[in-house]
Amino acid sequence: MTATITDRLDEPSTARERGRKKIEWAREHMPILAMLRDDLDFSGQRVGMAMHVEAKTAVLAETLAEAGAEVAITGCNPLSTHDDVSAALDAHDRIASYAERGIDDDTYYAAIDAVIDHDPSLTVDDGGDLVFRIHEEYPALLDSIVGGCEETTTGVTRLRAMAEDGALQYPMFAVNDTPMKRLFDNVHGTGESALANIAMTTNLSFAGKTVVVSGYGDVGRGVAKKAAGQNAHVALTEVDPRRALEAYMEGYDVCPMSEAAARGDVFITTTGNRDVISSEHFEDMKDGALLANAGHFDIEIDLEGLAELAVDSREVRPGVQEYELPDGPRLNVLASGRLVNLAGPLSLGHPAEVMDQSFGIQAVCVRELIQGGGYEAGVHDVPDRLDREVAEIKLAAEGIEIDALSNTQTEYLESWDHGT
Ligand code: NAD
Ligand code: SAH
């Protein structure tokens, strides 16, 4: 049986205290979860979670536990866990945390298995590793699972592929796809936290540099906009003609990676795809170029291809690995090519306000799965009323009032017989 984090730390009580402080700070800045907390009743439920185990996720886990659920949690990325937060969570009566930073693949999956050993009735996932593991290795559990929620774009894409194949055996809410999540978390959260982490890790400026952003989806839009806001020249690479045109009309240079490779000072991938920057591009790059991934797994930049080309490689700063190419440039890969905003030595992920929105949606989705009932196996859009509910709570928390439609306006908008 895999031990929880407490059994694996030298000084669990000190780590616990540090983690507790971080969680309390996050809690202060997450008013949506605070307002929801009073009305949730998850007694009798067992929630399995695989998410970035960081202070904001801890506030979600504790919200579920304070509503009466038993929670078992582990990380969704081998480098994003904060061990002190994990230890503080593990000290909670109703939470077991198996998350630990810097683990190898076997330990990562052993921790997921340990969460599954708690027989979850609900799953909360980021990237899909928990839900896929249950389907692949623990099919006997599938009937007792009420449903689950998926946090991110690539997780939802994987789930939809699974549903298409008829393989998905319980209902999953696509939390990522709600306006309250993706228009804030993907756009602003990733934009701010990816750039902040690149700047802090390298101690270099964006001003005057050429930043090449790959992918102009929600994440790419945010990264490009914030880079332009820091006075960088921004170039975009895309494979979708409409997204490419959108980027062009926003005023960015749009070109293929084969051209961008020689122009960029900083490269940020945001595609959810693989080999976006690969062996055919590395040798054309400028000496000292920075390569970072803000998309998904550590395959957006072809690190194996880069390692094969390189004659030498060394850590030049914490979180920065330099690869020296023969007679060519020295290239700096940040955070081992994993999510730069979450997996670097200084990374904290998105700001608390943004995660409050995403996790507000997670909390109401868990409530809906328990109380709403009747959802069939497959991927479900989150009902719009839940998204509105979370938006209204956020506006109230910010003290922002908005107008309401009058009856005449509602009737007008619903009618078809009022012409010129
Ligand atoms: P999206 O589908 O809206 O955008 C992805 C874009 O990449 C699309 O426009 C697509 O055409 C483009 N693309 C695909 N292959 C490409 C290639 N080879 N070259 C150039 N462009 C290519 O998705 P999104 O919501 O923007 O999310 C992107 C990725 O970021 C996903 O993997 C998602 O899970 C992840 N994500 C990360 C964070 C984070 O904290 N770092 C936050 C949210 C989402
Ligand atoms: N397992 C995948 C997960 C993709 S991470 C991987 O490691 O590659 C992308 C998700 O991380 C986003 O959808 C966002 O909601 C979430 N995220 C960003 N900052 C976070 C934070 N501080 N705490 C928890 N989750 C965070």
PDB file of N, CA, C and O in Angstrom, residues 40-71:
ATOM      1  N   LEU A  40     -23.072  23.324   0.498  1.00  0.00           N
ATOM      2  CA  LEU A  40     -22.779  22.025  -0.124  1.00  0.00           C
ATOM      3  C   LEU A  40     -22.936  20.896   0.880  1.00  0.00           C
ATOM      4  O   LEU A  40     -22.563  21.028   2.047  1.00  0.00           O
ATOM      5  N   ASP A  41     -23.512  19.784   0.432  1.00  0.00           N
ATOM      6  CA  ASP A  41     -23.585  18.606   1.294  1.00  0.00           C
ATOM      7  C   ASP A  41     -23.140  17.383   0.483  1.00  0.00           C
ATOM      8  O   ASP A  41     -23.884  16.888  -0.362  1.00  0.00           O
ATOM      9  N   PHE A  42     -21.928  16.950   0.734  1.00  0.00           N
ATOM     10  CA  PHE A  42     -21.389  15.800   0.000  1.00  0.00           C
ATOM     11  C   PHE A  42     -21.190  14.616   0.938  1.00  0.00           C
ATOM     12  O   PHE A  42     -20.357  13.749   0.677  1.00  0.00           O
ATOM     13  N   SER A  43     -21.968  14.586   2.063  1.00  0.00           N
ATOM     14  CA  SER A  43     -21.730  13.480   2.998  1.00  0.00           C
ATOM     15  C   SER A  43     -21.963  12.131   2.330  1.00  0.00           C
ATOM     16  O   SER A  43     -22.861  11.991   1.498  1.00  0.00           O
ATOM     17  N   GLY A  44     -21.136  11.187   2.698  1.00  0.00           N
ATOM     18  CA  GLY A  44     -21.263   9.835   2.153  1.00  0.00           C
ATOM     19  C   GLY A  44     -20.515   9.646   0.841  1.00  0.00           C
ATOM     20  O   GLY A  44     -20.387   8.535   0.349  1.00  0.00           O
ATOM     21  N   GLN A  45     -20.012  10.747   0.243  1.00  0.00           N
ATOM     22  CA  GLN A  45     -19.295  10.624  -1.039  1.00  0.00           C
ATOM     23  C   GLN A  45     -17.796  10.455  -0.793  1.00  0.00           C
ATOM     24  O   GLN A  45     -17.253  10.959   0.194  1.00  0.00           O
ATOM     25  N   ARG A  46     -17.146   9.756  -1.739  1.00  0.00           N
ATOM     26  CA  ARG A  46     -15.676   9.629  -1.709  1.00  0.00           C
ATOM     27  C   ARG A  46     -15.159  10.225  -3.024  1.00  0.00           C
ATOM     28  O   ARG A  46     -15.500   9.731  -4.099  1.00  0.00           O
ATOM     29  N   VAL A  47     -14.412  11.313  -2.896  1.00  0.00           N
ATOM     30  CA  VAL A  47     -13.948  12.006  -4.106  1.00  0.00           C
ATOM     31  C   VAL A  47     -12.474  11.678  -4.336  1.00  0.00           C
ATOM     32  O   VAL A  47     -11.632  11.887  -3.448  1.00  0.00           O
ATOM     33  N   GLY A  48     -12.147  11.157  -5.523  1.00  0.00           N
ATOM     34  CA  GLY A  48     -10.756  10.928  -5.929  1.00  0.00           C
ATOM     35  C   GLY A  48     -10.324  12.089  -6.801  1.00  0.00           C
ATOM     36  O   GLY A  48     -11.043  12.477  -7.726  1.00  0.00           O
ATOM     37  N   MET A  49      -9.181  12.677  -6.470  1.00  0.00           N
ATOM     38  CA  MET A  49      -8.717  13.843  -7.245  1.00  0.00           C
ATOM     39  C   MET A  49      -7.302  13.621  -7.776  1.00  0.00           C
ATOM     40  O   MET A  49      -6.442  13.124  -7.053  1.00  0.00           O
ATOM     41  N   ALA A  50      -7.057  14.023  -9.038  1.00  0.00           N
ATOM     42  CA  ALA A  50      -5.687  14.085  -9.580  1.00  0.00           C
ATOM     43  C   ALA A  50      -5.551  15.465 -10.200  1.00  0.00           C
ATOM     44  O   ALA A  50      -6.056  15.723 -11.302  1.00  0.00           O
ATOM     45  N   MET A  51      -4.932  16.375  -9.466  1.00  0.00           N
ATOM     46  CA  MET A  51      -4.802  17.777  -9.892  1.00  0.00           C
ATOM     47  C   MET A  51      -3.442  18.290  -9.445  1.00  0.00           C
ATOM     48  O   MET A  51      -2.750  17.620  -8.676  1.00  0.00           O
ATOM     49  N   HIS A  52      -3.094  19.498  -9.884  1.00  0.00           N
ATOM     50  CA  HIS A  52      -1.852  20.111  -9.407  1.00  0.00           C
ATOM     51  C   HIS A  52      -2.016  20.377  -7.914  1.00  0.00           C
ATOM     52  O   HIS A  52      -2.877  21.178  -7.526  1.00  0.00           O
ATOM     53  N   VAL A  53      -1.241  19.712  -7.087  1.00  0.00           N
ATOM     54  CA  VAL A  53      -1.430  19.859  -5.634  1.00  0.00           C
ATOM     55  C   VAL A  53      -0.649  21.083  -5.166  1.00  0.00           C
ATOM     56  O   VAL A  53       0.539  21.038  -4.875  1.00  0.00           O
ATOM     57  N   GLU A  54      -1.392  22.171  -5.147  1.00  0.00           N
ATOM     58  CA  GLU A  54      -0.870  23.504  -4.860  1.00  0.00           C
ATOM     59  C   GLU A  54      -1.945  24.152  -3.994  1.00  0.00           C
ATOM     60  O   GLU A  54      -3.034  23.589  -3.826  1.00  0.00           O
ATOM     61  N   ALA A  55      -1.652  25.337  -3.442  1.00  0.00           N
ATOM     62  CA  ALA A  55      -2.556  25.899  -2.420  1.00  0.00           C
ATOM     63  C   ALA A  55      -4.011  26.066  -2.882  1.00  0.00           C
ATOM     64  O   ALA A  55      -4.938  25.815  -2.114  1.00  0.00           O
ATOM     65  N   LYS A  56      -4.196  26.479  -4.143  1.00  0.00           N
ATOM     66  CA  LYS A  56      -5.578  26.714  -4.590  1.00  0.00           C
ATOM     67  C   LYS A  56      -6.355  25.402  -4.711  1.00  0.00           C
ATOM     68  O   LYS A  56      -7.522  25.328  -4.347  1.00  0.00           O
ATOM     69  N   THR A  57      -5.670  24.357  -5.202  1.00  0.00           N
ATOM     70  CA  THR A  57      -6.322  23.050  -5.284  1.00  0.00           C
ATOM     71  C   THR A  57      -6.656  22.549  -3.882  1.00  0.00           C
ATOM     72  O   THR A  57      -7.677  21.883  -3.671  1.00  0.00           O
ATOM     73  N   ALA A  58      -5.780  22.890  -2.919  1.00  0.00           N
ATOM     74  CA  ALA A  58      -6.028  22.480  -1.537  1.00  0.00           C
ATOM     75  C   ALA A  58      -7.331  23.098  -1.030  1.00  0.00           C
ATOM     76  O   ALA A  58      -8.100  22.452  -0.310  1.00  0.00           O
ATOM     77  N   VAL A  59      -7.599  24.345  -1.438  1.00  0.00           N
ATOM     78  CA  VAL A  59      -8.842  24.987  -0.989  1.00  0.00           C
ATOM     79  C   VAL A  59     -10.047  24.239  -1.572  1.00  0.00           C
ATOM     80  O   VAL A  59     -11.052  24.024  -0.879  1.00  0.00           O
ATOM     81  N   LEU A  60      -9.932  23.793  -2.821  1.00  0.00           N
ATOM     82  CA  LEU A  60     -11.025  22.988  -3.392  1.00  0.00           C
ATOM     83  C   LEU A  60     -11.175  21.672  -2.629  1.00  0.00           C
ATOM     84  O   LEU A  60     -12.287  21.284  -2.258  1.00  0.00           O
ATOM     85  N   ALA A  61     -10.057  20.987  -2.398  1.00  0.00           N
ATOM     86  CA  ALA A  61     -10.125  19.680  -1.708  1.00  0.00           C
ATOM     87  C   ALA A  61     -10.759  19.856  -0.326  1.00  0.00           C
ATOM     88  O   ALA A  61     -11.616  19.057   0.092  1.00  0.00           O
ATOM     89  N   GLU A  62     -10.363  20.926   0.378  1.00  0.00           N
ATOM     90  CA  GLU A  62     -10.924  21.139   1.721  1.00  0.00           C
ATOM     91  C   GLU A  62     -12.393  21.544   1.647  1.00  0.00           C
ATOM     92  O   GLU A  62     -13.175  21.202   2.534  1.00  0.00           O
ATOM     93  N   THR A  63     -12.770  22.241   0.592  1.00  0.00           N
ATOM     94  CA  THR A  63     -14.191  22.592   0.416  1.00  0.00           C
ATOM     95  C   THR A  63     -15.021  21.314   0.273  1.00  0.00           C
ATOM     96  O   THR A  63     -16.085  21.175   0.892  1.00  0.00           O
ATOM     97  N   LEU A  64     -14.531  20.368  -0.516  1.00  0.00           N
ATOM     98  CA  LEU A  64     -15.257  19.105  -0.700  1.00  0.00           C
ATOM     99  C   LEU A  64     -15.309  18.333   0.619  1.00  0.00           C
ATOM    100  O   LEU A  64     -16.337  17.772   0.999  1.00  0.00           O
ATOM    101  N   ALA A  65     -14.176  18.338   1.341  1.00  0.00           N
ATOM    102  CA  ALA A  65     -14.114  17.599   2.614  1.00  0.00           C
ATOM    103  C   ALA A  65     -15.010  18.258   3.670  1.00  0.00           C
ATOM    104  O   ALA A  65     -15.712  17.570   4.422  1.00  0.00           O
ATOM    105  N   GLU A  66     -15.007  19.597   3.696  1.00  0.00           N
ATOM    106  CA  GLU A  66     -15.839  20.295   4.684  1.00  0.00           C
ATOM    107  C   GLU A  66     -17.318  20.114   4.382  1.00  0.00           C
ATOM    108  O   GLU A  66     -18.163  20.242   5.271  1.00  0.00           O
ATOM    109  N   ALA A  67     -17.633  19.785   3.131  1.00  0.00           N
ATOM    110  CA  ALA A  67     -19.029  19.484   2.778  1.00  0.00           C
ATOM    111  C   ALA A  67     -19.381  18.035   3.123  1.00  0.00           C
ATOM    112  O   ALA A  67     -20.474  17.574   2.833  1.00  0.00           O
ATOM    113  N   GLY A  68     -18.419  17.298   3.699  1.00  0.00           N
ATOM    114  CA  GLY A  68     -18.738  15.956   4.196  1.00  0.00           C
ATOM    115  C   GLY A  68     -18.115  14.812   3.420  1.00  0.00           C
ATOM    116  O   GLY A  68     -18.231  13.651   3.817  1.00  0.00           O
ATOM    117  N   ALA A  69     -17.445  15.121   2.282  1.00  0.00           N
ATOM    118  CA  ALA A  69     -16.867  14.030   1.483  1.00  0.00           C
ATOM    119  C   ALA A  69     -15.554  13.538   2.096  1.00  0.00           C
ATOM    120  O   ALA A  69     -14.876  14.278   2.805  1.00  0.00           O
ATOM    121  N   GLU A  70     -15.221  12.285   1.824  1.00  0.00           N
ATOM    122  CA  GLU A  70     -13.871  11.769   2.075  1.00  0.00           C
ATOM    123  C   GLU A  70     -13.093  12.040   0.794  1.00  0.00           C
ATOM    124  O   GLU A  70     -13.570  11.705  -0.297  1.00  0.00           O
ATOM    125  N   VAL A  71     -11.903  12.647   0.894  1.00  0.00           N
ATOM    126  CA  VAL A  71     -11.150  13.026  -0.304  1.00  0.00           C
ATOM    127  C   VAL A  71      -9.797  12.314  -0.321  1.00  0.00           C
ATOM    128  O   VAL A  71      -9.094  12.292   0.696  1.00  0.00           O
TER     129      VAL A  71
END
